[in-house]
PDB file of C-alpha atoms in Angstrom:
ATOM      1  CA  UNK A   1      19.447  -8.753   3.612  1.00  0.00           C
ATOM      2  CA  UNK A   2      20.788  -6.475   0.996  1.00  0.00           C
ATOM      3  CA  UNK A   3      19.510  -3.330   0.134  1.00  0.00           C
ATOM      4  CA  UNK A   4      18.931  -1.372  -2.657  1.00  0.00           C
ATOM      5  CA  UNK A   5      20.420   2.236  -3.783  1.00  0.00           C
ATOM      6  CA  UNK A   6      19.145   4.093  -6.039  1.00  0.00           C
ATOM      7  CA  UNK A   7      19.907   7.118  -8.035  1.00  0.00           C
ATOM      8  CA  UNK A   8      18.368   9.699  -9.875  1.00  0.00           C
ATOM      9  CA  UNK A   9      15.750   8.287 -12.684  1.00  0.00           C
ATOM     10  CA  UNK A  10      17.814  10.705 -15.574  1.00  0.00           C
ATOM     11  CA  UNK A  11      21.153   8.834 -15.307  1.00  0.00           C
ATOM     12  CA  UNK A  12      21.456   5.463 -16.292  1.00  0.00           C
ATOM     13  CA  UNK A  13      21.345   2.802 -13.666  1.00  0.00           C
ATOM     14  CA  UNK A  14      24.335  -0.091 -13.403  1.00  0.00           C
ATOM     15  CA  UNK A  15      25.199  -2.647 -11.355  1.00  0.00           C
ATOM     16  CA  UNK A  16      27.655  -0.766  -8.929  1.00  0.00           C
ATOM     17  CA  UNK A  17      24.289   1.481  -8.276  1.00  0.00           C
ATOM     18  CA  UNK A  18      21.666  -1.219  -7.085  1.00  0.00           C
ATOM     19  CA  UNK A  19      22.625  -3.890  -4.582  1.00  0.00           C
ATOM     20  CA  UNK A  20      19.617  -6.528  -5.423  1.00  0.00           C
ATOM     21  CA  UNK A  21      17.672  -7.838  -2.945  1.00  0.00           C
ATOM     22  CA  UNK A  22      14.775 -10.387  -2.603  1.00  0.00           C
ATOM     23  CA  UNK A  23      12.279  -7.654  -1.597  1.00  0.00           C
ATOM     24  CA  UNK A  24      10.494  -9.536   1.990  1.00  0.00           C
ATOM     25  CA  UNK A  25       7.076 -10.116   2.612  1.00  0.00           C
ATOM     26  CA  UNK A  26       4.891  -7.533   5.440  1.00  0.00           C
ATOM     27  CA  UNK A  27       3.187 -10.223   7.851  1.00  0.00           C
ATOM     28  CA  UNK A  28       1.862  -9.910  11.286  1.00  0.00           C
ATOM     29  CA  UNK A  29       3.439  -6.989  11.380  1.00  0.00           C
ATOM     30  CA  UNK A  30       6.744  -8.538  10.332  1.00  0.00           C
ATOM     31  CA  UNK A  31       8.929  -8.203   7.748  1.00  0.00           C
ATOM     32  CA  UNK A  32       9.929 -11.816   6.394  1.00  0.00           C
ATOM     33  CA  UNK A  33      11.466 -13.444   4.377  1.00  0.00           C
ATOM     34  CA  UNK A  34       9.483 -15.756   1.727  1.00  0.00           C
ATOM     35  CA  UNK A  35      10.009 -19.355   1.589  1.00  0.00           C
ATOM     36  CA  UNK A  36       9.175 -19.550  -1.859  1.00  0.00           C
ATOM     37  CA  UNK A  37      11.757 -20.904  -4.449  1.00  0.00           C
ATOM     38  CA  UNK A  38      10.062 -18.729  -7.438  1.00  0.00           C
ATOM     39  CA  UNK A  39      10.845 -15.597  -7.305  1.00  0.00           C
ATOM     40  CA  UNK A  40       9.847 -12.444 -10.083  1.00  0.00           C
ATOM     41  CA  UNK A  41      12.650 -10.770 -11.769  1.00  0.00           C
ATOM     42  CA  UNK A  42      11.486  -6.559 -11.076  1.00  0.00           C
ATOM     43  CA  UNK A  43      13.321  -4.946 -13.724  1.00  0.00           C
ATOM     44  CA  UNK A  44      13.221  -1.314 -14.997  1.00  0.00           C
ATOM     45  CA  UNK A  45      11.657  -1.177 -18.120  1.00  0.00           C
ATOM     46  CA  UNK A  46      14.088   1.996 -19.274  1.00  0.00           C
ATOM     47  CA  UNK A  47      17.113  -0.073 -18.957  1.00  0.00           C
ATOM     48  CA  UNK A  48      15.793  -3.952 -18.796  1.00  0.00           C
ATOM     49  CA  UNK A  49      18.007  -4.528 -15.798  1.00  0.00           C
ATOM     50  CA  UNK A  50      17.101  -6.732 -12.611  1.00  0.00           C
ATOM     51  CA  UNK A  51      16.448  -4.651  -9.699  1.00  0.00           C
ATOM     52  CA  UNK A  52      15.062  -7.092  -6.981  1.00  0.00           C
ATOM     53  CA  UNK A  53      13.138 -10.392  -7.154  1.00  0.00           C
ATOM     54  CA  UNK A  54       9.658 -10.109  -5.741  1.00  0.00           C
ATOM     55  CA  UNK A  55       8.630 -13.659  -3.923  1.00  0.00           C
ATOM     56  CA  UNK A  56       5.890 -15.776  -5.784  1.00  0.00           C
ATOM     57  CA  UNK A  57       3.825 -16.046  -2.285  1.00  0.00           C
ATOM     58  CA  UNK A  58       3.492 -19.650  -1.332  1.00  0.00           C
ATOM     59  CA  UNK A  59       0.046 -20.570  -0.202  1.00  0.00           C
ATOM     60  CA  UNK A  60       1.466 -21.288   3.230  1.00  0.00           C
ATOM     61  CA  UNK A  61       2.766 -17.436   3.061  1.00  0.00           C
ATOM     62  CA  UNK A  62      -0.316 -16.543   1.867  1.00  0.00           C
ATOM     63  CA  UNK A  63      -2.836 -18.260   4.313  1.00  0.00           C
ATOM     64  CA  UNK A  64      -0.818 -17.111   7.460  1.00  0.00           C
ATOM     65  CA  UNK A  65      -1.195 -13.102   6.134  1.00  0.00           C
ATOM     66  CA  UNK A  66      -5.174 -14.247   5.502  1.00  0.00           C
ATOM     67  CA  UNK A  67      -5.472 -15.399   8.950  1.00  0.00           C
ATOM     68  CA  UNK A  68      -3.459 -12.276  10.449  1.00  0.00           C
ATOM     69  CA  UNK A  69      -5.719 -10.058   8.768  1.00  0.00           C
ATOM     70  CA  UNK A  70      -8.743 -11.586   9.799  1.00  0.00           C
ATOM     71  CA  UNK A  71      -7.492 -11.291  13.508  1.00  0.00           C
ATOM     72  CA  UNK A  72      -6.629  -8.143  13.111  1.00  0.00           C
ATOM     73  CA  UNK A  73      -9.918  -7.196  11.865  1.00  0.00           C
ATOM     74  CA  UNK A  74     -11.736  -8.449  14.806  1.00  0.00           C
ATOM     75  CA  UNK A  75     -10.361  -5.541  16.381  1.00  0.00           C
ATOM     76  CA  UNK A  76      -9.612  -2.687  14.080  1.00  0.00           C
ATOM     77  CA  UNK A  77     -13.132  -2.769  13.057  1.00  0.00           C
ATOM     78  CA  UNK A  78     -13.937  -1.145  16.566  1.00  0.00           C
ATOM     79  CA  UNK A  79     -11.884   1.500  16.394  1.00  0.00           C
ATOM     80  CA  UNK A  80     -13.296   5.308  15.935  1.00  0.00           C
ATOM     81  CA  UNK A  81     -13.510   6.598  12.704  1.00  0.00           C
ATOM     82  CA  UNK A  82     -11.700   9.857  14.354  1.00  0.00           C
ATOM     83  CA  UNK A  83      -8.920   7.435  14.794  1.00  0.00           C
ATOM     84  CA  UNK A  84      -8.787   6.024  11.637  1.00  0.00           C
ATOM     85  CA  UNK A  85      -9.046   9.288   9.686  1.00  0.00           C
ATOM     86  CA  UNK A  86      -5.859   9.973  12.133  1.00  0.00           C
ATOM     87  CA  UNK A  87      -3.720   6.709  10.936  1.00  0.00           C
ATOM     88  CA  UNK A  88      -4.598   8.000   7.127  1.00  0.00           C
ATOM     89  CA  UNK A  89      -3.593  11.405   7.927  1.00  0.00           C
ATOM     90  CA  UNK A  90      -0.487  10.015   9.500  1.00  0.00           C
ATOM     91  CA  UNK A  91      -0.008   8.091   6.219  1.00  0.00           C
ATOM     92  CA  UNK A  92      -0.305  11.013   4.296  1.00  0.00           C
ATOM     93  CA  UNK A  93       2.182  12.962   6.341  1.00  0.00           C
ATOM     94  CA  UNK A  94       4.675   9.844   5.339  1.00  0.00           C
ATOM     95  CA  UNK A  95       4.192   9.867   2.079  1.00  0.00           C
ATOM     96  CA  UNK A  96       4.867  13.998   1.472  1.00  0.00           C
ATOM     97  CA  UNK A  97       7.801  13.567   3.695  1.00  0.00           C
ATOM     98  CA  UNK A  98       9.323  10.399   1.510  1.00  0.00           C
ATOM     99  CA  UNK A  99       7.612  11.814  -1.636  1.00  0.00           C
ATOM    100  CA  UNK A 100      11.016  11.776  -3.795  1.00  0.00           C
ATOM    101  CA  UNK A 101      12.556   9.066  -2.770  1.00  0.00           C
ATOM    102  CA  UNK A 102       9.277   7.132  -3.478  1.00  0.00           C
ATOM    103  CA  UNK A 103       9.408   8.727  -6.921  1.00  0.00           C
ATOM    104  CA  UNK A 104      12.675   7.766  -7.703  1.00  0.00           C
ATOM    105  CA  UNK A 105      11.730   3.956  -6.826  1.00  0.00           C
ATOM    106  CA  UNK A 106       8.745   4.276  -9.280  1.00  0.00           C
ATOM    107  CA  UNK A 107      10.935   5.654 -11.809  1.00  0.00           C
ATOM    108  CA  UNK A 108      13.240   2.843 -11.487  1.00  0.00           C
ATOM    109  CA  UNK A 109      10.542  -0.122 -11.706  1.00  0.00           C
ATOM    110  CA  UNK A 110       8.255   1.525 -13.992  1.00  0.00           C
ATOM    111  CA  UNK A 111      10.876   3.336 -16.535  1.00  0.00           C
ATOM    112  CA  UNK A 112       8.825   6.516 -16.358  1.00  0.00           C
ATOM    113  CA  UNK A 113      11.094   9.868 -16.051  1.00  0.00           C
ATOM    114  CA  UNK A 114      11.389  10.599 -12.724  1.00  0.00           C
ATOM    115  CA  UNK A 115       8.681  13.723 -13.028  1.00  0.00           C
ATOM    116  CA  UNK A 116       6.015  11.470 -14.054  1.00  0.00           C
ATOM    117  CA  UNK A 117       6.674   9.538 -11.191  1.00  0.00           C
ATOM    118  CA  UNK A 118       6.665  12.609  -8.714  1.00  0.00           C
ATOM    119  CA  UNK A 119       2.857  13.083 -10.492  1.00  0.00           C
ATOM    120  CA  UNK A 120       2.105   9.724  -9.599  1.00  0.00           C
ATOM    121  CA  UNK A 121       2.843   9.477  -6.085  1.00  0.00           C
ATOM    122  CA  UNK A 122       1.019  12.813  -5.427  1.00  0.00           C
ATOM    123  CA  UNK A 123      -2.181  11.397  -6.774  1.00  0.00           C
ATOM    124  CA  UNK A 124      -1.652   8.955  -4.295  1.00  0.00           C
ATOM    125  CA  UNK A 125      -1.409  10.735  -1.868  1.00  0.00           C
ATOM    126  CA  UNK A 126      -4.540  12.693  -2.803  1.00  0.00           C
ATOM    127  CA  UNK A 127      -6.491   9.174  -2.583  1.00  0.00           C
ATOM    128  CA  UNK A 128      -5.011   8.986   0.922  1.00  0.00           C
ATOM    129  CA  UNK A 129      -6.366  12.565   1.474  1.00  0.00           C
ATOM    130  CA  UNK A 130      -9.982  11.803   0.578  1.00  0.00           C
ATOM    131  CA  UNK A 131      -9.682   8.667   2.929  1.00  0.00           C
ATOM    132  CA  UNK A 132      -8.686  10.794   5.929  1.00  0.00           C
ATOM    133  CA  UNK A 133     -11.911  12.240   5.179  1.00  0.00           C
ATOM    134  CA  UNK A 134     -13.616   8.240   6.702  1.00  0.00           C
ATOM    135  CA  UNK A 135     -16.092  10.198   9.047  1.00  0.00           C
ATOM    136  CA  UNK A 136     -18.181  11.771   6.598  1.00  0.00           C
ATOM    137  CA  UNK A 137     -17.717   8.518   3.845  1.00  0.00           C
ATOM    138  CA  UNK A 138     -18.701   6.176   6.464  1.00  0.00           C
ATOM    139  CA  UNK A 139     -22.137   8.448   7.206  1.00  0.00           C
ATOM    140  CA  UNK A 140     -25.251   5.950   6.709  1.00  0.00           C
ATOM    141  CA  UNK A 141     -28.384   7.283   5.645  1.00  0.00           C
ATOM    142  CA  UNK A 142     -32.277   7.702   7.395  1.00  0.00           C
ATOM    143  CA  UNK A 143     -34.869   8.049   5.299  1.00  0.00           C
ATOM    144  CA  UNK A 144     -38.617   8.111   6.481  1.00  0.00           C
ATOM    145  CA  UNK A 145     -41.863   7.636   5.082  1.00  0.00           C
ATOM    146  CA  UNK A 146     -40.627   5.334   1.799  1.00  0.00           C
ATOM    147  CA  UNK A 147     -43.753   3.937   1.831  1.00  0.00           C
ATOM    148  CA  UNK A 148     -46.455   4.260   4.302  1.00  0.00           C
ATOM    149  CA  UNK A 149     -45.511   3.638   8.301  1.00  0.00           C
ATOM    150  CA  UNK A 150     -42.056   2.307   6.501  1.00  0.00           C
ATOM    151  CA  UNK A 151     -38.750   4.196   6.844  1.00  0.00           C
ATOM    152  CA  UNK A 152     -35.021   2.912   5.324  1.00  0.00           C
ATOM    153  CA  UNK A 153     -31.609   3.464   7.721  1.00  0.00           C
ATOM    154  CA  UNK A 154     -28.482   2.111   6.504  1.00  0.00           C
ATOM    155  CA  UNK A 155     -25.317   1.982   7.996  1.00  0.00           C
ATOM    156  CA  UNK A 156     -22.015   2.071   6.563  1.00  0.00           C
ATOM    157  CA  UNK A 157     -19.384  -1.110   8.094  1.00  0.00           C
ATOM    158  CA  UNK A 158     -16.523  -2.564   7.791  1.00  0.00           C
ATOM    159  CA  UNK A 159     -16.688  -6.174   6.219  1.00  0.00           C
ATOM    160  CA  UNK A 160     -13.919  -8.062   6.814  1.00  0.00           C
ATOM    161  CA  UNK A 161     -10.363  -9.035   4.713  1.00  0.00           C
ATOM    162  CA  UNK A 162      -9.921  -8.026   1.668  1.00  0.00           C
ATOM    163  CA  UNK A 163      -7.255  -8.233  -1.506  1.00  0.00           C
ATOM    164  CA  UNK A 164      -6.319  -6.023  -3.980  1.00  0.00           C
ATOM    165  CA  UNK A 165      -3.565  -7.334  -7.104  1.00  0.00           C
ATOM    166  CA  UNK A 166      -2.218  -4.171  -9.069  1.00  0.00           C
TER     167      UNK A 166
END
């Protein structure tokens, strides 16, 4: 597995700087390596060179991270919220420590100067900071008397798997 370097966003990028890699897939826990014999060119935009490929998921790949996270949410679902808002905050802590060098990657796949990308990352990790706050966003509701001898609770759960393509 290769790995990739990179330098600051204001200095123009070549070859010698960025050992490509095929970037892996996060399964089970795992990092892996995609079967997949299509793979997506990520370039940066400010310079139109290849970076990394990025697998095109085969639906084998794509069924075994389904089922993982389905097993996974058998039991994550009955977990405290304290303990969630802890993993978040954890998260959080991550992502302040690494905030730069997770700028600099965003600079280099999304051609934007590296102080945009410093912006970016810290609104992220403002969306992780209002999920630490899962105790109070995961408060139901009680409310009596909506019509006569008839009162409304509602509870806040988890669902199950979901997917999100950005």
């Amino acid at each position: 597995q290769g790995t990739i370097r990179f330098r600051p966003a204001s200095r123009t990028t070549t070859n010698r700087d960025i050992n490509m890699k095929n970037v892996p897939l996060y399964i089970a826990g795992e990092f892996i390596q995609s079967q997949t014999k299509d793979w997506i060119e990520v370039t940066n935009p400010a310079t139109n060179e290849v970076i990394a490929k990025a697998p095109n998921t085969t639906h084998a790949e794509m069924e075994q991270a389904i089922k993982y996270a389905g097993e996974v949410f058998k039991t994550w679902k009955e977990v405290p919220v304290s303990e969630r808002a802890r993993v978040m905050l954890r998260y959080q802590a991550l992502l302040k420590k690494h905030h730069d060098e997770i700028a600099e990657i965003l600079s280099q796949e999304t051609g934007k100067t590296f102080e945009d990308a410093k912006g970016d990352v810290w609104r992220g990790i403002e969306v992780v900071e209002h999920a630490g706050n899962v105790a109070s966003l995961m408060m139901g509701e009680t409310v009596e008397n909506v019509a006569r001898e008839v009162d409304t609770h509602s509870w806040i759960q988890p669902l199950g798997v979901c997917a999100g393509i950005t």
